[in-house]
Amino acid sequence: MAPKSLTPASTNVVQTLWKAYSDHTSDRLKFIDAFLVFLMLSGIAQFLYCVLVTDYPFNAFLSGFASTVGQFVMTASLRSQVNPENKNEFKEISPERAFGDFALGSIVLHFFVYNFLG
Amino acid sequence: MFFLPIVVLLISSAQAAILTLQTPKIIVTSAAGAQSRSEPISLTEPLSMPVTLGKDDTLKLTFQIVEKDGGKGVQPHQTFLRFYDERSGEEGIQPVRVTNGGKAKFELNMAKPPLSLPPTSNTPLKVTLLIGSHLHSPLKLELFDLVVPASQPLPVHTEEPNFRPLPEIHHAFRPDQKMPPRPISAIFSVVVVAPWAVLLALWSQVIPRVPHLFSPSIFPFILTLGAFEALLMWYWIDLKLGQVLSYGAILGLVTILAGKQALSKIGDNRINRK
């Protein structure tokens, strides 16, 4: 496979993908997507610190990293359950129920993270 | 006042009779039969010179055990000779046979030493007579010092080194973990906080419409969710586990009620909009 370089063809693909995404995604989903991007960046930053510098308060690293990962998982599932295009997948789960699950799961996750943070 | 003589009489009769030795004598004979030393033992003064035995000599000790007041011969229940090496702490006990009349004789032949002789070295052995009897006070008499040829040293028990103080253990501990230098910590603090800036930038582009956020049926739910986060942060700073769990339980009940109300309202809105 040829190494990926910014040839006009591949730039076009990326641009088309981005245009499709921003045109066809509702504002609410973009809102959640921004949060997902943030969580991913935050997790990567913490992991880089642990690998490059030190894992000295190891419990702090674990709880910080686990908070980003756990929150990412829950937000991703919220996004997929709330998306009107997925209505057929989640027949018994209304978007409100999904949000309730998300809220409860987040609170429990935060509790355990704060417990371990130290 | 006139009880005093009766009390004294009672006390003296309660004290048991005291034993003593009559005519204690030692004789040292060489192998050929010549007597090299023969003298009585004084009970009050120790012998001037320790009794020395060569490897073929014989020591003969004779005495008679009598009561101090009366001079009657006594056969006590226990009569022992104790050989004690002060420097090494080794001792040997030799029972001595005493006749009915209290006469006792003990022979120590160095050509055939008795088993009761302890391992000897250059230090002279102290010889003590120990007498025990039901009817009399016990008696312990230092008789004389005995010098015998040195014996083989005691064999060392295979496990003996374990009973001496062992070499001191020096534990080596892993050194304490240290924080990284400040500039690096500062840089990485910025790196980790930067995603928040990215988030705020992205969100400023995409604010979704929240038409009913502050309506009275929905806002309490938002408030209780915020209160939960505040409670958890308070727990991180200050609270204890039992407190946060009990406050959380109460707040949870309120949240469930508010949530039911808010989410059903939103659901109805959504269905009506369809």
Coordinates of C-alpha atoms in Angstrom, one line a residue:
Chain A
M1 CA 0.0 0.0 0.0
A2 CA 1.4 3.4 -1.0
P3 CA 2.3 5.6 1.9
K4 CA -0.3 8.2 2.7
S5 CA 0.7 11.6 1.3
L6 CA -1.3 14.7 0.7
T7 CA -1.8 14.1 -3.0
P8 CA -4.7 16.0 -4.5
A9 CA -6.7 12.8 -4.7
S10 CA -6.5 12.0 -1.0
T11 CA -6.9 15.6 0.1
N12 CA -10.1 15.5 -1.9
V13 CA -11.3 12.5 -0.1
V14 CA -10.6 14.0 3.3
Q15 CA -12.3 17.2 2.3
T16 CA -15.3 15.4 1.0
L17 CA -15.6 13.4 4.2
W18 CA -15.4 16.5 6.3
K19 CA -18.0 18.3 4.2
A20 CA -20.3 15.4 4.4
Y21 CA -19.9 15.2 8.1
S22 CA -20.5 18.8 8.8
D23 CA -23.4 19.1 6.5
H24 CA -25.3 16.0 7.6
T25 CA -24.7 15.8 11.3
S26 CA -27.1 17.6 13.6
D27 CA -25.7 20.2 16.0
R28 CA -26.4 18.0 19.0
L29 CA -24.4 15.2 17.6
K30 CA -21.6 17.5 16.8
F31 CA -21.7 18.7 20.4
I32 CA -21.3 15.2 21.6
D33 CA -18.5 14.6 19.0
A34 CA -16.6 17.6 20.3
F35 CA -16.8 16.1 23.8
L36 CA -15.5 12.8 22.4
V37 CA -12.5 14.4 20.7
F38 CA -11.7 16.2 23.9
L39 CA -11.8 13.0 25.9
M40 CA -9.5 11.3 23.4
L41 CA -7.0 14.1 23.5
S42 CA -7.1 14.2 27.3
G43 CA -6.5 10.5 27.6
I44 CA -3.6 10.6 25.1
A45 CA -2.0 13.5 26.9
Q46 CA -2.1 11.7 30.3
F47 CA -0.8 8.5 28.7
L48 CA 2.1 10.3 27.1
Y49 CA 3.0 11.8 30.4
C50 CA 3.0 8.4 32.1
V51 CA 5.1 6.8 29.4
L52 CA 7.6 9.7 28.8
V53 CA 8.1 11.1 32.3
T54 CA 6.9 9.1 35.3
D55 CA 4.0 7.1 36.6
Y56 CA 4.8 8.3 40.1
P57 CA 1.5 8.7 41.7
F58 CA 0.3 5.6 39.9
N59 CA -3.1 5.7 41.4
A60 CA -3.5 9.3 40.1
F61 CA -2.6 8.2 36.6
L62 CA -4.9 5.2 36.7
S63 CA -7.9 7.2 37.9
G64 CA -7.3 10.0 35.4
F65 CA -6.8 7.7 32.5
A66 CA -9.7 5.5 33.5
S67 CA -12.0 8.6 33.8
T68 CA -11.3 9.6 30.2
V69 CA -11.7 6.1 28.9
G70 CA -14.8 5.4 30.8
Q71 CA -16.4 8.6 30.0
F72 CA -15.5 8.1 26.3
V73 CA -17.2 4.7 26.3
M74 CA -20.4 6.1 27.9
T75 CA -20.6 9.2 25.7
A76 CA -20.1 7.1 22.6
S77 CA -22.9 4.8 23.5
L78 CA -25.1 7.8 24.3
R79 CA -24.4 9.2 20.9
S80 CA -25.2 6.0 19.1
Q81 CA -28.4 5.6 21.1
V82 CA -29.6 9.2 20.7
N83 CA -28.9 9.4 17.0
P84 CA -32.3 9.4 15.2
E85 CA -30.8 7.4 12.3
N86 CA -30.2 4.5 14.7
K87 CA -33.8 4.3 15.8
N88 CA -34.3 0.8 14.5
E89 CA -31.3 -0.5 16.4
F90 CA -32.6 0.7 19.7
K91 CA -36.3 0.1 19.7
E92 CA -36.8 -0.3 23.4
I93 CA -34.5 2.5 24.5
S94 CA -35.8 6.0 24.1
P95 CA -33.3 8.8 23.9
E96 CA -34.4 10.0 27.3
R97 CA -33.7 6.6 28.8
A98 CA -30.3 6.7 27.1
F99 CA -29.5 10.0 28.7
G100 CA -30.7 8.8 32.1
D101 CA -28.3 5.8 31.8
F102 CA -25.6 8.1 30.7
A103 CA -26.1 10.4 33.7
L104 CA -26.2 7.5 36.2
G105 CA -23.1 5.8 34.7
S106 CA -21.2 9.1 34.6
I107 CA -22.0 9.8 38.3
V108 CA -20.9 6.3 39.4
L109 CA -17.7 6.6 37.3
H110 CA -16.9 10.0 38.8
F111 CA -17.4 8.6 42.3
F112 CA -14.9 5.8 41.7
V113 CA -12.5 8.1 40.0
Y114 CA -12.6 10.6 42.9
N115 CA -12.1 7.7 45.3
F116 CA -9.0 6.5 43.6
L117 CA -7.6 9.9 42.8
G118 CA -6.2 10.5 46.2
Chain B
M1 CA 5.3 -10.2 128.0
F2 CA 5.4 -13.7 129.3
F3 CA 4.4 -15.1 125.9
L4 CA 7.9 -14.3 124.6
P5 CA 9.8 -17.5 125.9
I6 CA 6.9 -19.7 124.5
V7 CA 7.2 -18.0 121.1
V8 CA 11.0 -18.4 121.1
L9 CA 10.6 -22.1 122.0
L10 CA 8.0 -22.6 119.2
I11 CA 10.3 -20.9 116.6
S12 CA 13.3 -23.0 117.5
S13 CA 11.4 -26.2 117.3
A14 CA 9.9 -25.2 113.9
Q15 CA 13.4 -24.9 112.5
A16 CA 14.7 -28.2 111.1
A17 CA 17.8 -29.8 112.4
I18 CA 21.1 -28.7 110.8
L19 CA 23.5 -31.2 109.3
T20 CA 27.3 -31.0 109.2
L21 CA 30.2 -33.1 108.2
Q22 CA 32.4 -35.0 110.7
T23 CA 36.0 -35.9 109.8
P24 CA 36.0 -35.1 106.1
K25 CA 39.3 -36.2 104.6
I26 CA 40.9 -36.5 101.2
I27 CA 43.6 -38.8 100.1
V28 CA 45.4 -38.6 96.8
T29 CA 47.1 -41.8 95.7
S30 CA 49.3 -42.2 92.6
A31 CA 49.1 -45.2 90.4
A32 CA 52.0 -47.0 92.1
G33 CA 50.2 -46.8 95.4
A34 CA 52.2 -44.0 97.0
Q35 CA 50.2 -41.5 98.9
S36 CA 51.0 -38.0 97.6
R37 CA 48.6 -36.0 99.7
S38 CA 46.4 -36.8 102.7
E39 CA 44.7 -34.2 104.7
P40 CA 41.4 -33.3 106.4
I41 CA 39.1 -30.7 104.9
S42 CA 38.2 -27.8 107.0
L43 CA 34.6 -26.7 106.7
T44 CA 35.4 -23.1 107.5
E45 CA 38.6 -22.5 105.6
P46 CA 39.1 -23.5 102.0
L47 CA 42.1 -25.7 101.2
S48 CA 45.2 -23.7 100.6
M49 CA 46.3 -25.6 97.5
P50 CA 44.0 -27.1 94.9
V51 CA 44.1 -30.8 94.7
T52 CA 45.9 -31.9 91.6
L53 CA 45.4 -35.2 90.0
G54 CA 47.6 -36.7 87.3
K55 CA 46.2 -39.0 84.7
D56 CA 46.7 -42.1 86.7
D57 CA 46.1 -40.8 90.2
T58 CA 43.2 -41.6 92.5
L59 CA 41.3 -39.3 94.8
K60 CA 39.5 -40.7 97.8
L61 CA 37.1 -38.6 99.7
T62 CA 35.6 -39.8 103.1
F63 CA 33.3 -38.1 105.5
Q64 CA 30.4 -38.7 107.9
I65 CA 27.2 -36.8 107.9
V66 CA 25.9 -36.0 111.4
E67 CA 23.4 -33.6 113.0
K68 CA 25.0 -30.5 114.4
D69 CA 23.4 -30.8 117.8
G70 CA 23.7 -34.4 119.0
G71 CA 26.2 -35.8 116.5
K72 CA 23.9 -38.6 115.4
G73 CA 24.8 -40.1 112.0
V74 CA 22.2 -39.4 109.3
Q75 CA 21.6 -41.0 105.9
P76 CA 20.1 -38.1 103.9
H77 CA 17.9 -38.7 101.0
Q78 CA 20.2 -37.0 98.5
T79 CA 23.9 -36.6 98.5
F80 CA 25.7 -35.2 95.5
L81 CA 29.1 -34.0 94.6
R82 CA 29.1 -31.2 92.1
F83 CA 32.1 -30.5 89.8
Y84 CA 31.8 -27.0 88.3
D85 CA 34.1 -25.3 85.8
E86 CA 33.5 -21.6 86.4
R87 CA 34.9 -20.4 83.1
S88 CA 33.1 -22.6 80.7
G89 CA 30.0 -23.1 82.9
E90 CA 30.2 -26.9 82.5
E91 CA 29.2 -29.0 85.6
G92 CA 28.9 -32.6 86.5
I93 CA 26.8 -34.2 89.3
Q94 CA 28.0 -37.4 91.0
P95 CA 25.7 -39.1 93.5
V96 CA 27.5 -40.4 96.6
R97 CA 26.5 -43.5 98.4
V98 CA 25.9 -43.0 102.2
T99 CA 25.5 -45.8 104.8
N100 CA 22.8 -45.8 107.4
G101 CA 25.2 -44.3 109.9
G102 CA 26.0 -41.4 107.7
K103 CA 29.4 -42.6 106.5
A104 CA 30.3 -41.8 102.9
K105 CA 33.2 -42.7 100.7
F106 CA 33.9 -41.4 97.1
E107 CA 36.7 -42.6 94.9
L108 CA 37.7 -40.8 91.7
N109 CA 40.1 -42.8 89.5
M110 CA 41.6 -40.7 86.7
A111 CA 42.5 -43.9 84.8
K112 CA 38.8 -44.6 84.5
P113 CA 37.1 -41.2 84.9
P114 CA 33.4 -41.4 85.8
L115 CA 30.9 -40.1 83.3
S116 CA 29.8 -37.4 85.8
L117 CA 33.1 -35.5 85.3
P118 CA 32.4 -32.5 83.1
P119 CA 34.7 -31.6 80.1
T120 CA 37.7 -30.0 81.8
S121 CA 40.2 -27.4 80.8
N122 CA 43.0 -25.5 82.5
T123 CA 40.5 -23.9 85.0
P124 CA 40.3 -25.8 88.3
L125 CA 37.0 -27.5 89.1
K126 CA 35.2 -26.4 92.1
V127 CA 34.0 -29.4 94.1
T128 CA 30.8 -28.8 96.2
L129 CA 28.9 -31.2 98.4
L130 CA 25.1 -30.9 98.1
I131 CA 22.9 -32.7 100.7
G132 CA 19.1 -32.8 100.6
S133 CA 16.9 -34.3 103.3
H134 CA 13.2 -34.2 104.2
L135 CA 14.0 -34.0 107.9
H136 CA 16.8 -31.5 107.9
S137 CA 17.8 -28.2 106.4
P138 CA 19.6 -28.6 103.1
L139 CA 23.4 -28.3 103.1
K140 CA 25.8 -27.0 100.5
L141 CA 29.5 -27.1 101.3
E142 CA 32.3 -25.9 99.1
L143 CA 35.0 -28.5 99.7
F144 CA 38.0 -27.9 97.5
D145 CA 39.4 -27.0 94.1
L146 CA 40.3 -29.9 91.8
V147 CA 42.7 -29.8 89.0
V148 CA 42.5 -32.7 86.5
P149 CA 44.1 -33.2 83.1
A150 CA 42.3 -31.3 80.3
S151 CA 39.8 -33.4 78.4
Q152 CA 38.9 -33.4 74.7
P153 CA 36.8 -30.3 73.9
L154 CA 33.0 -30.9 73.7
P155 CA 31.8 -31.8 70.3
V156 CA 30.0 -28.8 68.8
H157 CA 26.3 -29.6 68.1
T158 CA 25.5 -29.4 64.4
E159 CA 22.8 -26.8 65.1
E160 CA 24.8 -24.7 67.6
P161 CA 25.5 -21.8 65.3
N162 CA 21.8 -21.1 65.1
F163 CA 21.6 -20.4 68.8
R164 CA 24.2 -17.7 68.8
P165 CA 23.4 -14.2 67.6
L166 CA 23.3 -14.3 63.8
P167 CA 24.9 -11.6 61.6
E168 CA 22.8 -8.5 61.5
I169 CA 20.5 -8.2 58.5
H170 CA 20.8 -5.0 56.5
H171 CA 17.7 -4.4 54.5
A172 CA 18.0 -2.5 51.3
F173 CA 14.9 -0.6 50.4
R174 CA 13.9 0.8 47.1
P175 CA 14.5 4.6 47.2
D176 CA 11.4 6.8 47.4
Q177 CA 9.9 7.8 44.1
K178 CA 10.5 11.4 43.3
M179 CA 8.5 14.0 41.4
P180 CA 10.0 15.0 38.0
P181 CA 11.7 18.4 37.7
R182 CA 9.5 21.4 37.8
P183 CA 9.8 22.6 34.2
I184 CA 8.8 19.2 32.8
S185 CA 5.8 19.1 35.2
A186 CA 4.8 22.6 34.1
I187 CA 5.0 21.7 30.4
F188 CA 3.0 18.6 30.9
S189 CA 0.4 20.4 33.0
V190 CA -0.2 22.7 30.0
V191 CA -0.3 19.7 27.7
V192 CA -3.0 18.0 29.8
V193 CA -5.1 21.1 30.3
A194 CA -4.9 22.0 26.6
P195 CA -7.7 19.6 25.5
W196 CA -10.1 21.8 27.6
A197 CA -9.3 24.7 25.4
V198 CA -9.9 22.6 22.3
L199 CA -13.2 21.5 23.7
L200 CA -14.3 25.1 24.5
A201 CA -13.3 26.2 21.0
L202 CA -15.2 23.3 19.4
W203 CA -18.2 23.9 21.5
S204 CA -18.3 27.6 20.7
Q205 CA -18.7 26.6 17.1
V206 CA -21.5 24.1 17.6
I207 CA -23.8 25.3 20.4
P208 CA -27.0 23.3 20.0
R209 CA -30.4 24.7 20.7
V210 CA -31.7 24.0 24.2
P211 CA -35.1 25.6 24.1
H212 CA -36.5 24.2 27.3
L213 CA -33.4 24.1 29.4
F214 CA -34.7 26.6 32.0
S215 CA -38.3 25.5 32.0
P216 CA -39.6 24.6 35.5
S217 CA -40.1 20.9 34.8
I218 CA -36.6 20.4 33.4
F219 CA -34.3 22.7 35.3
P220 CA -34.5 20.9 38.7
F221 CA -33.1 17.8 37.0
I222 CA -30.1 19.8 35.7
L223 CA -29.6 21.3 39.1
T224 CA -29.6 17.9 40.8
L225 CA -27.1 16.6 38.3
G226 CA -24.9 19.6 39.0
A227 CA -25.4 19.0 42.8
F228 CA -24.2 15.5 42.4
E229 CA -21.0 16.6 40.7
A230 CA -20.5 19.2 43.5
L231 CA -21.0 16.5 46.1
L232 CA -18.4 14.3 44.6
M233 CA -15.9 17.1 44.4
W234 CA -16.6 18.0 48.0
Y235 CA -16.0 14.3 48.8
W236 CA -12.6 14.5 47.1
I237 CA -11.7 17.5 49.2
D238 CA -13.3 16.9 52.5
L239 CA -15.9 14.3 53.2
K240 CA -15.6 10.8 54.3
L241 CA -17.0 7.7 52.6
G242 CA -20.0 7.2 54.9
Q243 CA -21.0 10.8 54.6
V244 CA -20.8 11.0 50.8
L245 CA -22.8 7.7 50.5
S246 CA -25.6 8.9 52.7
Y247 CA -25.8 12.4 51.1
G248 CA -25.6 10.7 47.7
A249 CA -28.4 8.4 48.6
I250 CA -30.7 11.3 49.6
L251 CA -29.6 13.3 46.6
G252 CA -30.1 10.3 44.4
L253 CA -33.7 10.0 45.4
V254 CA -34.3 13.7 44.6
T255 CA -32.5 13.2 41.3
I256 CA -34.6 10.2 40.3
L257 CA -37.8 12.1 41.0
A258 CA -36.6 15.2 39.1
G259 CA -35.2 13.1 36.3
K260 CA -38.4 11.1 35.8
Q261 CA -40.3 14.3 35.5
A262 CA -37.9 16.1 33.2
L263 CA -37.2 13.2 30.9
S264 CA -40.8 12.3 30.4
K265 CA -41.5 16.0 29.6
I266 CA -38.8 16.0 27.0
G267 CA -40.0 12.6 25.6
D268 CA -43.5 14.0 25.2
N269 CA -42.1 17.1 23.5
R270 CA -40.2 14.9 21.1
I271 CA -43.2 12.8 20.3
N272 CA -45.5 15.8 19.9
R273 CA -43.0 17.4 17.6
K274 CA -43.0 14.3 15.4

